[in-house]
CSV table of C-alpha atoms in Angstrom, one decimal:
chain,number,residue,atom,x,y,z
A,4,UNK,CA,0.0,0.0,0.0
A,5,UNK,CA,1.6,3.4,-1.0
A,6,UNK,CA,1.8,6.1,1.7
A,7,UNK,CA,-0.1,9.3,1.3
A,8,UNK,CA,1.9,12.5,0.8
A,9,UNK,CA,0.9,13.5,4.4
A,10,UNK,CA,2.3,10.3,5.8
A,11,UNK,CA,5.5,10.7,3.9
A,12,UNK,CA,6.0,14.2,5.3
A,13,UNK,CA,5.6,13.1,8.9
A,14,UNK,CA,8.8,13.1,11.1
A,15,UNK,CA,9.6,9.5,12.1
A,16,UNK,CA,11.7,8.9,15.1
A,17,UNK,CA,13.9,5.9,15.9
A,18,UNK,CA,15.2,4.4,19.1
A,19,UNK,CA,19.0,5.0,19.8
A,20,UNK,CA,20.5,1.8,21.1
A,21,UNK,CA,24.2,0.8,21.2
A,22,UNK,CA,25.2,4.0,19.1
A,23,UNK,CA,22.8,3.1,16.3
A,24,UNK,CA,19.3,4.3,15.3
A,25,UNK,CA,16.9,1.3,15.2
A,26,UNK,CA,13.5,1.4,13.8
A,27,UNK,CA,10.5,0.1,15.6
A,28,UNK,CA,7.6,-2.2,14.5
A,29,UNK,CA,4.8,0.1,15.7
A,30,UNK,CA,4.5,3.8,16.4
A,31,UNK,CA,2.5,6.4,18.4
A,32,UNK,CA,1.1,9.6,16.9
A,33,UNK,CA,2.6,12.7,18.3
A,34,UNK,CA,0.7,16.0,17.8
A,35,UNK,CA,1.6,19.6,17.2
A,36,UNK,CA,-0.2,21.3,20.2
A,37,UNK,CA,-0.6,24.6,18.4
A,38,UNK,CA,-2.6,23.0,15.4
A,39,UNK,CA,-3.9,19.8,16.9
A,40,UNK,CA,-2.5,17.8,14.0
A,41,UNK,CA,-0.4,14.7,14.0
A,42,UNK,CA,3.2,15.7,12.7
A,43,UNK,CA,5.4,12.9,14.1
A,44,UNK,CA,5.5,9.2,14.7
A,45,UNK,CA,7.2,8.0,17.9
A,46,UNK,CA,8.4,4.4,18.4
A,47,UNK,CA,5.9,2.4,20.6
A,48,UNK,CA,8.7,0.4,22.2
A,49,UNK,CA,8.3,-2.4,24.7
A,50,UNK,CA,10.2,-5.1,26.5
A,51,UNK,CA,12.2,-6.2,23.4
A,52,UNK,CA,13.6,-2.7,22.8
A,53,UNK,CA,14.2,-2.0,26.5
A,54,UNK,CA,16.1,-5.3,26.9
A,55,UNK,CA,18.3,-4.5,23.9
A,56,UNK,CA,19.1,-1.0,25.3
A,57,UNK,CA,19.9,-2.3,28.7
A,58,UNK,CA,22.2,-5.0,27.2
A,59,UNK,CA,24.0,-2.2,25.3
A,60,UNK,CA,24.3,-0.1,28.4
A,61,UNK,CA,25.6,-3.0,30.4
A,62,UNK,CA,28.2,-3.9,27.8
A,63,UNK,CA,29.4,-0.2,27.7
A,64,UNK,CA,29.6,0.1,31.5
A,65,UNK,CA,33.0,-1.5,32.3
A,66,UNK,CA,34.9,0.8,29.9
A,67,UNK,CA,33.0,4.0,30.5
A,68,UNK,CA,33.2,3.7,34.3
A,69,UNK,CA,37.0,3.1,34.1
A,70,UNK,CA,37.5,6.3,32.2
A,71,UNK,CA,38.9,9.2,34.3
A,72,UNK,CA,36.3,11.9,35.4
A,73,UNK,CA,38.4,14.3,33.2
A,74,UNK,CA,38.0,12.2,30.1
A,75,UNK,CA,34.2,12.1,30.7
A,76,UNK,CA,34.1,15.8,31.5
A,77,UNK,CA,35.6,16.6,28.1
A,78,UNK,CA,32.9,14.6,26.3
A,79,UNK,CA,30.1,16.4,28.3
A,80,UNK,CA,31.7,19.7,27.5
A,81,UNK,CA,31.6,18.7,23.7
A,82,UNK,CA,27.9,17.8,24.0
A,83,UNK,CA,27.2,21.2,25.5
A,84,UNK,CA,29.1,23.0,22.7
A,85,UNK,CA,27.1,21.0,20.1
A,86,UNK,CA,23.7,21.9,21.7
A,87,UNK,CA,24.7,25.6,21.7
A,88,UNK,CA,26.0,25.3,18.0
A,89,UNK,CA,22.5,24.0,17.2
A,90,UNK,CA,20.5,26.0,19.5
A,91,UNK,CA,18.0,27.5,17.0
A,92,UNK,CA,17.3,24.2,15.5
A,93,UNK,CA,16.6,22.7,18.9
A,94,UNK,CA,14.5,25.6,20.1
A,95,UNK,CA,12.3,25.5,17.0
A,96,UNK,CA,11.8,21.7,17.4
A,97,UNK,CA,11.0,22.0,21.2
A,98,UNK,CA,8.5,24.8,20.6
A,99,UNK,CA,6.7,22.9,17.9
A,100,UNK,CA,6.8,19.6,19.7
A,101,UNK,CA,5.7,20.9,23.3
A,102,UNK,CA,3.6,23.9,22.4
A,103,UNK,CA,5.7,26.4,24.4
A,104,UNK,CA,6.7,29.7,22.9
A,105,UNK,CA,9.8,29.9,20.7
A,106,UNK,CA,11.1,32.6,23.2
A,107,UNK,CA,10.9,30.2,26.1
A,108,UNK,CA,12.6,27.4,24.2
A,109,UNK,CA,15.4,29.8,23.0
A,110,UNK,CA,16.0,31.6,26.2
A,111,UNK,CA,15.2,29.0,28.9
A,112,UNK,CA,15.0,25.2,27.8
A,113,UNK,CA,17.8,24.8,25.3
A,114,UNK,CA,20.4,27.0,27.0
A,115,UNK,CA,19.7,25.2,30.3
A,116,UNK,CA,20.1,21.7,28.5
A,117,UNK,CA,23.6,22.8,27.4
A,118,UNK,CA,24.4,24.2,30.9
A,119,UNK,CA,23.3,20.9,32.5
A,120,UNK,CA,26.1,19.1,30.6
A,121,UNK,CA,28.6,22.0,31.4
A,122,UNK,CA,27.7,22.1,35.0
A,123,UNK,CA,27.9,18.4,35.8
A,124,UNK,CA,31.0,17.9,33.7
A,125,UNK,CA,32.9,20.1,36.1
A,126,UNK,CA,31.0,19.6,39.4
A,127,UNK,CA,31.9,15.9,39.3
A,128,UNK,CA,35.5,16.8,39.5
A,129,UNK,CA,35.2,18.6,42.8
A,130,UNK,CA,33.7,16.1,45.2
A,131,UNK,CA,35.8,14.6,47.9
A,132,UNK,CA,35.3,11.6,50.0
A,133,UNK,CA,35.7,11.0,53.8
A,134,UNK,CA,38.6,9.8,55.8
A,135,UNK,CA,38.7,8.9,59.5
A,136,UNK,CA,41.8,7.6,61.2
A,137,UNK,CA,41.3,5.4,64.3
A,138,UNK,CA,44.9,5.5,65.6
A,139,UNK,CA,44.1,3.6,68.8
A,140,UNK,CA,42.9,0.6,66.8
A,141,UNK,CA,45.8,1.0,64.3
A,142,UNK,CA,43.2,1.6,61.6
A,143,UNK,CA,42.5,4.1,58.8
A,144,UNK,CA,38.9,4.3,57.5
A,145,UNK,CA,38.0,6.0,54.2
A,146,UNK,CA,35.2,6.1,51.7
A,147,UNK,CA,35.1,5.7,47.9
A,148,UNK,CA,32.3,6.3,45.5
A,149,UNK,CA,31.8,4.3,42.4
A,150,UNK,CA,29.2,4.4,39.6
A,151,UNK,CA,26.1,2.2,40.1
A,152,UNK,CA,25.7,0.6,36.7
A,153,UNK,CA,22.8,1.2,34.2
A,154,UNK,CA,20.6,4.1,35.1
A,155,UNK,CA,17.0,4.2,34.0
A,156,UNK,CA,15.9,7.8,33.4
A,157,UNK,CA,12.3,8.8,32.7
A,158,UNK,CA,11.7,12.5,31.8
A,159,UNK,CA,8.4,14.4,31.4
A,160,UNK,CA,6.7,16.4,28.7
A,161,UNK,CA,6.7,20.0,30.1
A,162,UNK,CA,10.5,20.7,29.8
A,163,UNK,CA,11.7,17.8,27.5
A,164,UNK,CA,15.3,18.5,26.8
A,165,UNK,CA,15.9,20.5,29.9
A,166,UNK,CA,14.9,17.7,32.2
A,167,UNK,CA,16.2,14.8,30.2
A,168,UNK,CA,19.8,16.4,30.2
A,169,UNK,CA,19.3,17.2,34.0
A,170,UNK,CA,19.3,13.4,34.4
A,171,UNK,CA,21.7,12.2,31.7
A,172,UNK,CA,24.6,14.7,32.5
A,173,UNK,CA,25.1,13.6,36.1
A,174,UNK,CA,24.5,10.0,35.4
A,175,UNK,CA,27.2,9.7,32.7
A,176,UNK,CA,29.5,12.2,34.4
A,177,UNK,CA,29.6,9.9,37.5
A,178,UNK,CA,30.5,6.9,35.2
A,179,UNK,CA,27.2,5.2,34.8
A,180,UNK,CA,25.6,4.2,31.4
A,181,UNK,CA,22.0,5.0,30.7
A,182,UNK,CA,18.7,3.9,29.2
A,183,UNK,CA,16.5,7.0,29.0
A,184,UNK,CA,12.8,7.2,28.2
A,185,UNK,CA,11.5,10.6,27.3
A,186,UNK,CA,7.8,11.3,27.2
A,187,UNK,CA,6.1,9.9,24.1
A,188,UNK,CA,4.4,13.3,23.7
A,189,UNK,CA,7.6,15.2,23.4
A,190,UNK,CA,10.4,13.0,22.0
A,191,UNK,CA,11.8,15.0,19.1
A,192,UNK,CA,14.7,16.9,20.9
A,193,UNK,CA,15.8,13.7,22.6
A,194,UNK,CA,16.1,12.2,19.2
A,195,UNK,CA,18.0,15.2,17.9
A,196,UNK,CA,20.4,14.9,21.0
A,197,UNK,CA,21.1,11.3,20.0
A,198,UNK,CA,22.4,12.6,16.7
A,199,UNK,CA,25.0,14.5,18.5
A,200,UNK,CA,26.4,11.6,20.7
A,201,UNK,CA,28.8,10.2,18.2
A,202,UNK,CA,30.1,13.6,17.3
A,203,UNK,CA,30.7,14.4,20.9
A,204,UNK,CA,32.7,11.2,21.4
A,205,UNK,CA,30.1,9.3,23.6
A,206,UNK,CA,31.0,5.7,23.1
A,207,UNK,CA,28.3,3.4,21.7
A,208,UNK,CA,26.0,2.1,24.6
A,209,UNK,CA,26.8,4.8,27.1
A,210,UNK,CA,23.7,6.7,26.2
A,211,UNK,CA,20.6,4.7,24.9
A,212,UNK,CA,17.2,6.3,24.3
A,213,UNK,CA,14.1,4.2,24.0
A,214,UNK,CA,10.9,6.0,23.0
A,215,UNK,CA,7.5,4.9,24.0
A,216,UNK,CA,4.6,5.1,26.5
A,217,UNK,CA,4.9,4.7,30.3
A,218,UNK,CA,2.8,1.4,30.5
A,219,UNK,CA,5.0,-0.3,27.9
A,220,UNK,CA,8.4,1.2,27.6
A,221,UNK,CA,8.5,2.8,31.1
A,222,UNK,CA,7.2,-0.3,32.8
A,223,UNK,CA,9.7,-2.5,31.1
A,224,UNK,CA,12.5,-0.2,32.1
A,225,UNK,CA,11.6,0.2,35.8
A,226,UNK,CA,11.0,-3.5,36.3
A,227,UNK,CA,14.2,-4.6,34.5
A,228,UNK,CA,16.4,-6.6,37.0
A,229,UNK,CA,19.6,-5.1,35.6
A,230,UNK,CA,18.7,-1.5,36.1
A,231,UNK,CA,19.6,-0.8,39.7
A,232,UNK,CA,18.6,2.9,39.7
A,233,UNK,CA,15.7,4.9,38.5
A,234,UNK,CA,15.4,8.7,38.2
A,235,UNK,CA,11.9,9.9,37.4
A,236,UNK,CA,10.2,13.2,36.9
A,237,UNK,CA,6.4,13.3,36.5
A,238,UNK,CA,3.2,12.7,38.3
A,239,UNK,CA,2.7,11.2,41.8
A,240,UNK,CA,0.3,8.6,40.5
A,241,UNK,CA,3.0,7.3,38.0
A,242,UNK,CA,5.6,7.4,40.8
A,243,UNK,CA,3.5,5.1,42.9
A,244,UNK,CA,3.4,2.6,40.0
A,245,UNK,CA,7.2,2.9,39.5
A,246,UNK,CA,7.7,2.2,43.3
A,247,UNK,CA,5.6,-0.9,43.2
A,248,UNK,CA,7.2,-2.3,40.0
A,249,UNK,CA,10.7,-1.6,41.2
A,250,UNK,CA,10.2,-2.8,44.8
A,251,UNK,CA,11.2,-6.5,44.2
A,252,UNK,CA,14.7,-5.3,43.1
A,253,UNK,CA,15.5,-2.8,45.8
A,254,UNK,CA,16.3,-0.1,43.4
A,255,UNK,CA,17.6,3.4,44.2
A,256,UNK,CA,14.9,5.8,43.3
A,257,UNK,CA,14.9,9.5,42.9
A,258,UNK,CA,11.2,10.8,42.2
A,259,UNK,CA,10.6,14.5,41.4
A,260,UNK,CA,6.8,14.8,41.5
A,261,UNK,CA,3.9,17.3,41.4
A,262,UNK,CA,3.5,20.5,43.3
A,263,UNK,CA,0.6,22.7,44.5
A,264,UNK,CA,2.8,25.6,45.4
A,265,UNK,CA,1.8,28.5,47.5
A,266,UNK,CA,2.8,32.1,47.3
A,267,UNK,CA,2.4,34.0,50.7
A,268,UNK,CA,2.2,37.7,50.2
A,269,UNK,CA,2.5,39.9,53.2
A,270,UNK,CA,1.2,43.6,53.4
A,271,UNK,CA,4.8,45.0,53.4
A,272,UNK,CA,5.7,43.3,50.1
A,273,UNK,CA,7.1,45.2,47.2
A,274,UNK,CA,4.0,44.9,45.1
A,275,UNK,CA,5.5,46.1,41.8
A,276,UNK,CA,8.1,43.3,41.9
A,277,UNK,CA,5.7,40.8,43.6
A,278,UNK,CA,3.0,41.1,41.0
A,279,UNK,CA,5.3,40.9,38.0
A,280,UNK,CA,7.1,37.8,39.4
A,281,UNK,CA,3.9,36.1,40.7
A,282,UNK,CA,2.2,36.5,37.3
A,283,UNK,CA,5.3,34.8,35.8
A,284,UNK,CA,5.4,32.1,38.5
A,285,UNK,CA,1.7,31.3,38.0
A,286,UNK,CA,1.7,31.2,34.2
A,287,UNK,CA,5.2,30.5,32.8
A,288,UNK,CA,5.3,27.7,30.2
A,289,UNK,CA,1.4,27.7,30.2
A,290,UNK,CA,1.5,26.8,33.9
A,291,UNK,CA,3.2,23.5,33.0
A,292,UNK,CA,6.1,23.7,35.4
A,293,UNK,CA,6.0,21.7,38.6
A,294,UNK,CA,7.3,24.8,40.5
A,295,UNK,CA,4.5,27.0,39.2
A,296,UNK,CA,2.5,29.0,41.9
A,297,UNK,CA,-1.1,27.8,41.9
A,298,UNK,CA,-2.3,29.2,45.3
A,299,UNK,CA,-1.7,32.8,46.2
A,300,UNK,CA,-2.5,33.9,49.8
A,301,UNK,CA,-2.6,37.7,50.3
A,302,UNK,CA,-2.7,39.6,53.5
A,303,UNK,CA,-6.3,41.0,53.8
A,304,UNK,CA,-5.3,44.6,54.1
A,305,UNK,CA,-3.8,44.6,50.6
A,306,UNK,CA,-5.9,41.8,49.1
A,307,UNK,CA,-8.3,43.9,46.9
A,308,UNK,CA,-5.5,46.2,45.6
A,309,UNK,CA,-3.4,43.1,44.9
A,310,UNK,CA,-6.2,41.3,43.1
A,311,UNK,CA,-7.1,44.2,40.9
A,312,UNK,CA,-3.4,44.7,39.8
A,313,UNK,CA,-2.8,41.0,39.5
A,314,UNK,CA,-5.8,40.3,37.2
A,315,UNK,CA,-4.8,43.4,35.0
A,316,UNK,CA,-1.3,42.0,34.7
A,317,UNK,CA,-2.5,38.5,34.0
A,318,UNK,CA,-4.7,39.8,31.1
A,319,UNK,CA,-1.5,41.3,29.5
A,320,UNK,CA,0.3,37.9,29.6
A,321,UNK,CA,-0.4,37.1,25.9
A,322,UNK,CA,-1.4,33.5,24.9
A,323,UNK,CA,-0.9,33.0,21.2
A,324,UNK,CA,0.9,31.1,18.5
A,325,UNK,CA,4.2,29.8,19.9
A,326,UNK,CA,6.2,31.1,16.9
A,327,UNK,CA,5.0,34.7,17.6
A,328,UNK,CA,7.7,36.5,19.6
A,329,UNK,CA,5.2,38.5,21.4
A,330,UNK,CA,3.4,35.4,22.8
A,331,UNK,CA,4.1,34.8,26.5
A,332,UNK,CA,2.3,31.4,26.5
A,333,UNK,CA,1.8,28.9,23.7
A,334,UNK,CA,-0.5,25.8,23.6
A,335,UNK,CA,-1.0,23.2,26.3
A,336,UNK,CA,0.5,19.7,25.6
A,337,UNK,CA,-2.5,17.8,24.5
A,338,UNK,CA,-6.3,17.8,23.9
A,339,UNK,CA,-6.8,15.6,27.0
A,340,UNK,CA,-4.8,17.9,29.2
A,341,UNK,CA,-6.6,21.0,28.0
A,342,UNK,CA,-9.9,19.2,28.8
A,343,UNK,CA,-8.7,18.2,32.2
A,344,UNK,CA,-7.5,21.9,33.0
A,345,UNK,CA,-10.8,23.2,31.8
A,346,UNK,CA,-12.7,20.7,34.1
A,347,UNK,CA,-11.1,22.4,37.0
A,348,UNK,CA,-12.4,25.8,36.0
A,349,UNK,CA,-15.9,24.2,35.6
A,350,UNK,CA,-15.6,22.7,39.1
A,351,UNK,CA,-14.5,26.1,40.5
A,352,UNK,CA,-17.6,27.8,38.9
A,353,UNK,CA,-19.9,25.1,40.2
A,354,UNK,CA,-18.6,25.7,43.7
A,355,UNK,CA,-19.3,29.4,43.5
A,356,UNK,CA,-15.7,30.5,42.6
A,357,UNK,CA,-15.4,33.8,40.6
A,358,UNK,CA,-13.4,33.7,37.4
A,359,UNK,CA,-11.7,37.1,36.9
A,360,UNK,CA,-10.1,36.5,33.6
A,361,UNK,CA,-9.2,33.7,31.2
A,362,UNK,CA,-11.2,30.6,30.4
A,363,UNK,CA,-14.8,31.3,29.3
A,364,UNK,CA,-14.3,35.1,29.5
A,365,UNK,CA,-11.4,36.2,27.3
A,366,UNK,CA,-11.4,35.0,23.6
A,367,UNK,CA,-8.1,34.2,22.0
A,368,UNK,CA,-7.3,35.8,18.6
A,369,UNK,CA,-5.8,32.9,16.7
A,370,UNK,CA,-5.0,32.4,13.0
A,371,UNK,CA,-7.2,29.9,11.2
A,372,UNK,CA,-4.7,27.0,11.3
A,373,UNK,CA,-4.3,27.3,15.1
A,374,UNK,CA,-8.1,27.3,15.8
A,375,UNK,CA,-7.8,23.6,16.7
A,376,UNK,CA,-4.7,24.0,18.8
A,377,UNK,CA,-4.8,23.4,22.7
A,378,UNK,CA,-4.8,27.1,23.8
A,379,UNK,CA,-6.1,28.5,27.0
A,380,UNK,CA,-5.9,32.1,28.3
A,381,UNK,CA,-4.4,32.8,31.8
A,382,UNK,CA,-7.1,32.3,34.3
A,383,UNK,CA,-7.5,33.8,37.9
A,384,UNK,CA,-10.0,32.4,40.4
A,385,UNK,CA,-11.1,33.6,43.8
A,386,UNK,CA,-13.8,32.5,46.3
A,387,UNK,CA,-12.7,28.9,46.5
A,388,UNK,CA,-12.5,27.0,49.7
A,389,UNK,CA,-9.1,25.5,50.6
A,390,UNK,CA,-10.7,22.0,50.8
A,391,UNK,CA,-11.8,22.2,47.1
A,392,UNK,CA,-10.2,19.9,44.6
A,393,UNK,CA,-9.3,23.1,42.7
A,394,UNK,CA,-7.1,24.1,45.7
A,395,UNK,CA,-5.8,20.5,46.6
A,396,UNK,CA,-4.9,19.0,43.2
A,397,UNK,CA,-2.2,19.8,40.8
A,398,UNK,CA,-3.8,21.4,37.7
A,399,UNK,CA,-0.7,22.0,35.7
A,400,UNK,CA,-2.2,24.7,33.5
A,401,UNK,CA,-2.4,28.5,33.3
A,402,UNK,CA,-4.7,28.8,36.4
A,403,UNK,CA,-4.1,30.3,39.8
A,404,UNK,CA,-6.3,30.8,42.8
A,405,UNK,CA,-6.1,33.8,45.1
A,406,UNK,CA,-7.3,34.0,48.7
A,407,UNK,CA,-7.0,36.4,51.6
A,408,UNK,CA,-5.5,35.6,55.0
A,409,UNK,CA,-5.3,37.5,58.4
A,410,UNK,CA,-2.3,36.1,60.4
A,411,UNK,CA,1.2,34.7,59.7
A,412,UNK,CA,0.2,31.5,61.4
A,413,UNK,CA,-2.9,31.1,59.3
A,414,UNK,CA,-0.8,31.7,56.1
A,415,UNK,CA,1.7,29.0,57.1
A,416,UNK,CA,-1.0,26.5,58.0
A,417,UNK,CA,-2.9,27.1,54.7
A,418,UNK,CA,0.3,27.0,52.8
A,419,UNK,CA,1.0,23.7,54.3
A,420,UNK,CA,-2.5,22.4,53.8
A,421,UNK,CA,-2.1,20.2,50.8
A,422,UNK,CA,-0.4,16.8,50.2
A,423,UNK,CA,2.3,18.3,48.1
A,424,UNK,CA,5.5,20.1,49.3
A,425,UNK,CA,7.7,21.0,46.3
A,426,UNK,CA,8.1,24.7,46.4
A,427,UNK,CA,6.8,28.0,47.9
A,428,UNK,CA,7.4,31.7,47.7
A,429,UNK,CA,7.2,34.3,50.4
A,430,UNK,CA,6.9,38.1,49.9
A,431,UNK,CA,7.8,40.5,52.7
A,432,UNK,CA,10.6,43.1,53.4
A,433,UNK,CA,10.7,41.8,57.0
A,434,UNK,CA,13.9,39.7,57.3
A,435,UNK,CA,12.9,38.0,60.4
A,436,UNK,CA,9.4,37.1,59.0
A,437,UNK,CA,10.8,35.6,55.7
A,438,UNK,CA,13.2,33.4,57.6
A,439,UNK,CA,10.6,32.4,60.1
A,440,UNK,CA,8.0,31.6,57.5
A,441,UNK,CA,10.4,29.8,55.2
A,442,UNK,CA,11.5,27.5,58.1
A,443,UNK,CA,8.0,26.5,58.8
A,444,UNK,CA,6.8,25.9,55.1
A,445,UNK,CA,6.8,22.2,54.2
A,446,UNK,CA,8.6,22.6,50.8
A,447,UNK,CA,11.8,21.4,49.4
A,448,UNK,CA,12.5,24.8,47.9
A,449,UNK,CA,11.3,28.2,49.3
A,450,UNK,CA,12.0,31.5,47.4
A,451,UNK,CA,11.7,34.8,49.2
A,452,UNK,CA,11.0,38.0,47.1
A,453,UNK,CA,11.9,36.0,43.9
A,454,UNK,CA,11.1,32.8,42.0
A,455,UNK,CA,13.0,30.2,40.1
A,456,UNK,CA,16.4,31.5,41.0
A,457,UNK,CA,18.4,28.2,40.8
A,458,UNK,CA,21.9,27.3,41.9
A,459,UNK,CA,22.5,23.9,40.4
A,460,UNK,CA,24.8,23.1,43.4
A,461,UNK,CA,21.9,23.0,45.8
A,462,UNK,CA,19.4,20.2,46.4
A,463,UNK,CA,16.2,20.1,44.2
A,464,UNK,CA,13.2,18.0,45.2
A,465,UNK,CA,10.1,17.9,47.3
A,466,UNK,CA,8.6,16.9,50.6
A,467,UNK,CA,5.5,14.8,51.1
A,468,UNK,CA,3.8,13.7,47.9
A,469,UNK,CA,6.1,15.9,45.9
A,470,UNK,CA,8.8,13.3,45.8
A,471,UNK,CA,11.7,11.1,47.2
A,472,UNK,CA,15.3,12.2,47.2
A,473,UNK,CA,17.1,15.2,45.9
A,474,UNK,CA,19.1,16.0,42.8
A,475,UNK,CA,21.6,18.8,42.2
A,476,UNK,CA,25.4,19.2,42.6
A,477,UNK,CA,26.4,16.9,45.5
A,478,UNK,CA,23.1,15.2,45.8
A,479,UNK,CA,23.2,14.0,42.1
A,480,UNK,CA,26.7,12.8,42.7
A,481,UNK,CA,25.5,10.8,45.8
A,482,UNK,CA,22.5,9.4,43.9
A,483,UNK,CA,24.3,8.3,40.9
A,484,UNK,CA,27.1,6.5,42.9
A,485,UNK,CA,27.3,4.0,45.5
A,486,UNK,CA,29.5,4.7,48.6
A,487,UNK,CA,31.8,2.1,50.1
A,488,UNK,CA,33.6,2.2,53.4
A,489,UNK,CA,37.0,0.7,53.6
A,490,UNK,CA,39.1,0.0,56.7
A,491,UNK,CA,42.8,-0.7,56.5
A,492,UNK,CA,44.7,-2.0,59.6
A,493,UNK,CA,48.3,-1.0,59.5
């Protein structure tokens, strides 16, 4: 049967196993979120492909782990150089595949992907191990750290290359080999990265990428007996499944999960800076960032002034075609996700919530070819109870809820009143207050008078249902290595 011209023009991805591109028997449709049309075919890999990738990674491990950290660092630097040399091509692909604006891909996602390789290539050279003499016993104790083996890495669809490289870079810098599975909805930039591996000098089998869905490819990877370590970023529900499937093998797990992040805004906050930053923290990347602010608690004396100014600023946060440089937000990832986000707006309305702008109120002005895209305007809601699902569950869209509070203790208690604990922001000029509140908030990251300022040396991860473990400079080094204590009697 001959293929139609439309089928011939589709981008068809291949798995990358043992340094070679390998085609797959069946494929999954991948959509352009800004048009709602299929534009790419992603391998629908299963156990067979994962087994082949694990075998290739296992075979490459002895030689790669025996390389000096400096040799590995050189290769990571070269990968960073190659990403930067192809930045525009990567940015265009990420924007088309994910729905995010070209500006976000160009200025945030792709530069950070290159920096992940740059950062971990050098940070791995600076860690030291422990030494403890016991002279009275005639013994010297010291520790060594060695790579774990084959690392299974599963990355999400919201920051595709950014979060994939956040895992690959420390894993291979520490001497492990990897089998990575990006989201089947956003696989293109991972496939493009594979094309640079040989050029950068990455030996065959050190980095393997298997494309496919969670239930097939992901499941085969996390339950593989020869993958001793899993790093996953995604939903809490998927993490529970990963924990169950990996439990019989006592694997090391790092799970970076959802958030329902509060902003606590006191009356003495610098409102100009606070509103500008909180609009960004609520809506950046269509609100599809695990660190986005979705619950804003404002001290009652400034509540009405804050609300009026925040809504006005939110309306100016333009949602439009991703390729338009003036767009601040692009399209949501999928039709199903758009419907899920809309369902929370409908729930808020049914519970008596007030929609101040956005979904159902503001019409988007989109070109004809984008009318079926998954766009949603920035939406601000008030009048919702803290016990509502709208305030308790991660929506992961351009939606934020605002509520007044009276006392510091009340703000902290309400900030902590969800099952998540990833991040929080606090706004006040009172130094004592920001320290006090930051210490009491149950969150892995707390920003005061700013948002998303990241030092990659510091631990990243969440409390409660927002995850298990931490990644970042030393934490990634510890996660991607095993420590061994050695005692020498002399």
